[in-house]
Amino acid sequence: MPTYIFGHTSPDSDSIVGAISLTYLKNQLGEECIATRQGDISAETAFILDKFDGKIPELKTSVAGENVYIIDFSDKAQAPHDIMQSTILGIVDHHKLGDLTTSTPLECWIRPIGCSNTVVYEMYKAYDVEIPKDIAGMMMCAILSDTVIFKSPTCTKVDTKAVKELSAICGITNYKELAMDMFIAKSQVNGATARDLITRDYKAFEMNGNKVGINQLEMVDISVLDSRVDEIMQDMQDMKKEEGLHTMIVLLTDIMKEGSTLLTVSDDESKIETAFDMKLEKSKMWMDGVLSRKKQIIPFLQPQFKS
Ligand code: MG
Ligand code: MG
Ligand code: MG
């Protein structure tokens, strides 16, 4: 019986590449594993797979009765609906510990670093398994994506070192140029509906009984969306209703200006203003220096929902 390896819903490059890189490692270690995904891949991920001849993992949204490894998340809200009927053999991640629990002992590799693929890189080293060139290239891109080319406050020396070593393995020394091309691919919004935009990198969180949805759009220039903000806010209203959210947030992150515009539709906007000690103007605000949802948004927002 194979073990399925997958990342979070609305998969980003770390989730897709992580499923691929961890599956290869586990296969080398003699475990029969299959890389899967919970949803469509992004334009950025397509760019990476194309560049390094990667195969798109198969779609799998139901895991009852299966053995699984999960990567890049540990929140139930980001898992397949029937995850509790599966056996979680292990977690590889770099986020806050979520609300998933297991009934059997598990393998756990969770570190406060910039990318799950950096954790996988450490695992390859620990098990002394050689990383194939193409997988090294994909892992390098995933790390450059998650760390926003080392600019994110989540980035650590472990991540920069991993990128340097992976770049030597895949033979691409000018990785910053490759990363910019990747972010340009990620920034494409032509033809995207408002719903595409607000779900592109969407994550739901359970905050003391309240559902909070946060989407992040990382772009080379967020001003291209200026004319669409009203349409985006309207669709956020609709999505908030459909998903039964207390708060929906969209972060428009400008990786060149190094900050984010936060847009919100919320039952209580004061929670957001208090969390960040800032004032919303028409449910919007610019947050200078904010690049990371996991490190600069969630830890401040979550305490506002404590009873
Ligand atoms: Mg991710
Ligand atoms: Mg990640
Ligand atoms: Mg990200």
Coordinates of C-alpha atoms and ligand atoms in Angstrom, one line a residue:
M1 CA 0.0 0.0 0.0
P2 CA 1.6 3.3 -1.1
T3 CA 1.9 6.3 1.1
Y4 CA 0.6 9.6 -0.3
I5 CA 2.6 12.8 0.2
F6 CA 1.0 16.2 -0.3
G7 CA 1.0 19.8 0.8
H8 CA -1.8 22.2 1.7
T9 CA -4.9 23.2 -0.2
S10 CA -4.4 26.0 -2.8
P11 CA -1.0 24.5 -3.2
D12 CA 2.0 26.9 -3.6
S13 CA 5.4 25.9 -5.0
D14 CA 6.7 24.7 -1.7
S15 CA 3.7 22.3 -1.3
I16 CA 4.0 20.9 -4.8
V17 CA 7.8 20.7 -5.0
G18 CA 7.9 19.4 -1.4
A19 CA 5.6 16.5 -2.3
I20 CA 8.0 15.7 -5.2
S21 CA 11.3 16.1 -3.3
L22 CA 10.1 14.2 -0.2
T23 CA 8.6 11.4 -2.3
Y24 CA 11.9 10.9 -4.1
L25 CA 13.8 10.8 -0.8
K26 CA 11.3 8.3 0.7
N27 CA 11.5 6.1 -2.4
Q28 CA 15.2 6.1 -2.1
L29 CA 14.8 5.0 1.5
G30 CA 12.7 2.1 0.3
E31 CA 9.3 3.4 1.2
E32 CA 6.7 3.3 -1.6
C33 CA 5.4 6.9 -1.8
I34 CA 3.4 8.8 -4.4
A35 CA 3.5 12.6 -4.7
T36 CA 0.0 14.2 -4.8
R37 CA -1.7 17.6 -4.6
Q38 CA -4.9 19.0 -3.3
G39 CA -5.6 21.5 -6.0
D40 CA -4.5 23.2 -9.2
I41 CA -0.9 24.3 -9.5
S42 CA -0.1 28.1 -9.8
A43 CA 1.6 29.8 -12.7
E44 CA 4.7 30.1 -10.6
T45 CA 4.8 26.3 -10.0
A46 CA 4.1 25.6 -13.7
F47 CA 7.2 27.8 -14.4
I48 CA 9.3 25.7 -12.0
L49 CA 8.1 22.3 -13.2
D50 CA 8.6 23.4 -16.8
K51 CA 12.2 24.6 -16.2
F52 CA 13.3 21.4 -14.4
D53 CA 11.2 18.8 -16.2
G54 CA 9.0 18.1 -13.2
K55 CA 5.9 16.0 -13.4
I56 CA 2.7 17.5 -11.9
P57 CA 1.7 15.4 -8.9
E58 CA -1.6 13.6 -9.3
L59 CA -4.7 15.2 -7.8
K60 CA -6.0 13.5 -4.6
T61 CA -8.5 15.2 -2.4
S62 CA -9.7 12.2 -0.3
V63 CA -7.4 10.2 1.9
A64 CA -9.6 8.1 4.2
G65 CA -8.0 4.7 5.0
E66 CA -4.6 5.8 3.5
N67 CA -1.2 6.3 4.9
V68 CA 0.1 9.9 4.4
Y69 CA 2.9 12.3 4.9
I70 CA 2.0 15.9 5.0
I71 CA 4.3 18.8 4.1
D72 CA 4.1 22.6 4.5
F73 CA 1.1 22.6 6.8
S74 CA -0.4 21.0 9.9
D75 CA -3.8 22.8 10.1
K76 CA -7.0 20.7 9.6
A77 CA -8.5 23.6 7.6
Q78 CA -5.8 23.1 5.0
A79 CA -6.1 19.3 4.8
P80 CA -8.4 16.9 2.8
H81 CA -11.8 16.8 4.5
D82 CA -11.3 13.2 5.6
I83 CA -7.7 13.5 6.9
M84 CA -8.8 12.3 10.3
Q85 CA -9.6 8.9 8.7
S86 CA -6.1 8.6 7.4
T87 CA -2.9 7.6 9.2
I88 CA -0.5 10.5 9.3
L89 CA 3.0 8.9 9.3
G90 CA 4.8 12.2 9.3
I91 CA 4.8 16.0 9.1
V92 CA 7.5 18.1 7.4
D93 CA 6.8 21.8 7.9
H94 CA 7.9 25.3 8.8
H95 CA 4.7 26.9 10.1
K96 CA 3.2 27.2 13.5
L97 CA 1.9 23.8 14.8
G98 CA -1.7 23.4 13.7
D99 CA -4.6 21.5 15.1
L100 CA -4.0 18.1 13.5
T101 CA -3.3 15.3 15.9
T102 CA -2.5 11.6 15.4
S103 CA -3.4 8.4 17.1
T104 CA -0.1 6.7 16.2
P105 CA 3.6 7.8 16.7
L106 CA 4.8 9.9 13.8
E107 CA 7.9 11.3 12.2
C108 CA 8.1 15.0 12.7
W109 CA 10.4 17.5 11.0
I110 CA 9.3 21.0 11.8
R111 CA 11.7 23.9 12.0
P112 CA 11.3 27.6 12.2
I113 CA 13.0 28.3 8.9
G114 CA 12.1 29.8 5.5
C115 CA 10.8 26.8 3.6
S116 CA 9.7 23.2 3.9
N117 CA 12.1 22.3 1.1
T118 CA 14.9 23.6 3.3
V119 CA 13.8 21.0 5.8
V120 CA 13.7 18.4 3.1
Y121 CA 17.2 19.4 2.1
E122 CA 18.3 18.8 5.7
M123 CA 16.6 15.4 5.5
Y124 CA 18.5 14.4 2.4
K125 CA 21.7 15.3 4.2
A126 CA 20.7 13.4 7.3
Y127 CA 20.0 10.2 5.3
D128 CA 23.0 10.8 3.0
V129 CA 20.9 10.6 -0.2
E130 CA 22.1 12.4 -3.3
I131 CA 19.7 15.0 -4.8
P132 CA 19.1 14.7 -8.6
K133 CA 19.9 17.8 -10.5
D134 CA 16.3 18.6 -11.5
I135 CA 14.9 18.1 -8.0
A136 CA 17.7 20.3 -6.7
G137 CA 16.6 23.1 -9.1
M138 CA 13.0 22.8 -8.1
M139 CA 13.9 22.8 -4.4
M140 CA 16.0 25.9 -4.9
C141 CA 13.1 27.7 -6.6
A142 CA 10.7 26.7 -3.8
I143 CA 13.1 28.2 -1.2
L144 CA 13.6 31.4 -3.3
S145 CA 9.8 31.7 -3.6
D146 CA 8.9 31.1 0.1
T147 CA 11.7 33.4 1.3
V148 CA 10.9 36.0 -1.4
I149 CA 14.5 35.9 -2.6
F150 CA 15.8 36.0 1.0
K151 CA 13.9 39.2 1.8
S152 CA 11.2 37.6 4.0
P153 CA 11.8 37.8 7.8
T154 CA 11.2 34.0 7.8
C155 CA 14.5 33.5 5.9
T156 CA 17.4 32.1 7.9
K157 CA 21.0 31.2 7.2
V158 CA 20.0 27.6 6.8
D159 CA 17.9 28.7 3.8
T160 CA 20.5 30.8 2.1
K161 CA 23.1 28.1 2.6
A162 CA 20.7 25.5 1.1
V163 CA 20.0 27.7 -2.0
K164 CA 23.8 28.1 -2.5
E165 CA 24.4 24.3 -2.3
L166 CA 21.4 23.4 -4.4
S167 CA 22.4 26.0 -7.1
A168 CA 25.8 24.2 -7.3
I169 CA 24.0 20.8 -7.7
C170 CA 21.6 22.1 -10.4
G171 CA 24.3 24.1 -12.1
I172 CA 22.4 27.5 -12.0
T173 CA 24.6 30.1 -10.4
N174 CA 22.6 33.1 -11.3
Y175 CA 19.7 32.0 -9.2
K176 CA 18.5 35.6 -8.4
E177 CA 17.8 36.2 -12.0
L178 CA 15.9 32.9 -12.3
A179 CA 13.9 33.9 -9.1
M180 CA 12.9 37.2 -10.7
D181 CA 11.6 35.4 -13.8
M182 CA 9.7 33.1 -11.5
F183 CA 8.1 36.1 -9.6
I184 CA 7.2 37.7 -12.9
A185 CA 5.4 34.5 -13.9
K186 CA 3.7 34.6 -10.5
S187 CA 2.6 38.2 -11.0
Q188 CA 0.6 37.5 -14.1
V189 CA -3.0 38.7 -13.5
N190 CA -4.2 39.1 -17.1
G191 CA -7.4 37.2 -17.6
A192 CA -7.7 36.2 -13.9
T193 CA -11.1 36.7 -12.3
A194 CA -11.4 38.3 -8.9
R195 CA -12.0 34.8 -7.5
D196 CA -8.9 33.5 -9.1
L197 CA -6.9 36.3 -7.5
I198 CA -8.4 36.0 -4.0
T199 CA -7.9 32.2 -3.8
R200 CA -4.5 32.0 -5.5
D201 CA -2.6 31.5 -2.2
Y202 CA -5.6 31.1 0.2
K203 CA -5.4 29.6 3.7
A204 CA -8.1 29.1 6.2
F205 CA -7.4 29.2 9.9
E206 CA -9.6 28.3 12.9
M207 CA -9.2 31.0 15.5
N208 CA -11.0 30.1 18.7
G209 CA -14.1 28.9 16.9
N210 CA -14.0 31.6 14.2
K211 CA -12.9 30.9 10.6
V212 CA -10.4 33.4 9.2
G213 CA -9.4 33.2 5.6
I214 CA -6.2 34.9 4.4
N215 CA -5.0 35.1 0.8
Q216 CA -1.7 36.5 -0.2
L217 CA -0.7 37.7 -3.7
E218 CA 3.0 38.2 -4.0
M219 CA 3.7 40.4 -7.0
V220 CA 6.6 42.4 -8.5
D221 CA 4.3 45.4 -8.8
I222 CA 0.9 45.5 -7.0
S223 CA -0.2 48.8 -8.7
V224 CA -1.4 46.8 -11.7
L225 CA -4.3 45.8 -9.5
D226 CA -5.2 49.3 -8.4
S227 CA -8.1 49.5 -10.8
R228 CA -9.5 46.2 -9.6
V229 CA -9.6 46.8 -5.8
D230 CA -13.4 47.5 -5.6
E231 CA -14.2 44.3 -7.7
I232 CA -11.8 42.3 -5.4
M233 CA -13.4 43.6 -2.2
Q234 CA -16.9 42.8 -3.6
D235 CA -15.9 39.2 -4.3
M236 CA -14.3 39.0 -0.8
Q237 CA -17.7 39.8 0.6
D238 CA -19.2 37.0 -1.4
M239 CA -16.5 34.5 -0.5
K240 CA -16.8 35.5 3.2
K241 CA -20.5 34.5 3.1
E242 CA -20.0 31.3 1.1
E243 CA -17.2 30.1 3.5
G244 CA -18.9 31.3 6.7
L245 CA -15.8 33.4 7.6
H246 CA -15.6 35.8 10.5
T247 CA -12.8 37.7 8.6
M248 CA -11.4 37.5 5.1
I249 CA -8.1 39.2 4.4
V250 CA -6.3 39.6 1.1
L251 CA -2.6 40.7 1.3
L252 CA -1.3 42.4 -1.8
T253 CA 2.4 42.0 -1.3
D254 CA 4.8 44.1 -3.3
I255 CA 8.1 42.3 -3.3
M256 CA 10.0 45.3 -4.7
K257 CA 8.5 47.9 -2.4
E258 CA 8.8 45.3 0.4
G259 CA 5.4 45.7 2.0
S260 CA 1.7 44.7 1.7
T261 CA -1.6 46.4 1.2
L262 CA -4.1 44.6 3.5
L263 CA -7.7 44.4 2.3
T264 CA -10.4 43.0 4.6
V265 CA -14.0 42.1 5.0
S266 CA -14.7 41.4 8.6
D267 CA -17.4 41.0 11.2
D268 CA -15.2 43.1 13.5
E269 CA -12.5 45.3 11.8
S270 CA -11.3 46.5 15.2
K271 CA -9.6 43.1 15.7
I272 CA -7.4 43.9 12.8
E273 CA -6.7 47.4 13.8
T274 CA -5.8 46.3 17.4
A275 CA -3.6 43.4 16.1
F276 CA -1.4 45.7 14.1
D277 CA -2.0 49.0 15.9
M278 CA -3.0 50.6 12.6
K279 CA -6.1 52.3 11.2
L280 CA -8.0 50.9 8.3
E281 CA -9.2 53.3 5.7
K282 CA -12.2 52.0 3.7
S283 CA -11.2 48.5 5.0
K284 CA -7.6 48.9 3.6
M285 CA -4.2 49.7 4.9
W286 CA -0.6 49.7 3.7
M287 CA 1.8 47.7 5.9
D288 CA 5.4 48.7 5.3
G289 CA 7.9 45.8 5.6
V290 CA 5.2 43.1 5.8
L291 CA 6.1 40.2 3.5
S292 CA 5.2 37.1 5.6
R293 CA 1.7 35.9 6.5
K294 CA 3.0 33.3 8.9
K295 CA 5.4 35.5 10.8
Q296 CA 3.9 39.0 10.5
I297 CA 0.2 38.5 10.3
I298 CA -1.0 35.3 12.0
P299 CA 0.9 35.7 15.3
F300 CA -0.7 39.1 15.8
L301 CA -4.2 38.3 14.6
Q302 CA -4.7 35.0 16.4
P303 CA -4.5 36.5 20.0
Q304 CA -7.4 38.9 19.1
F305 CA -9.7 35.9 19.0
K306 CA -8.9 34.6 22.4
S307 CA -12.0 34.7 24.7
Ligands
MG1 MG 3.0 26.9 1.5
MG2 MG 6.2 26.8 2.7
MG3 MG 4.3 31.7 0.2

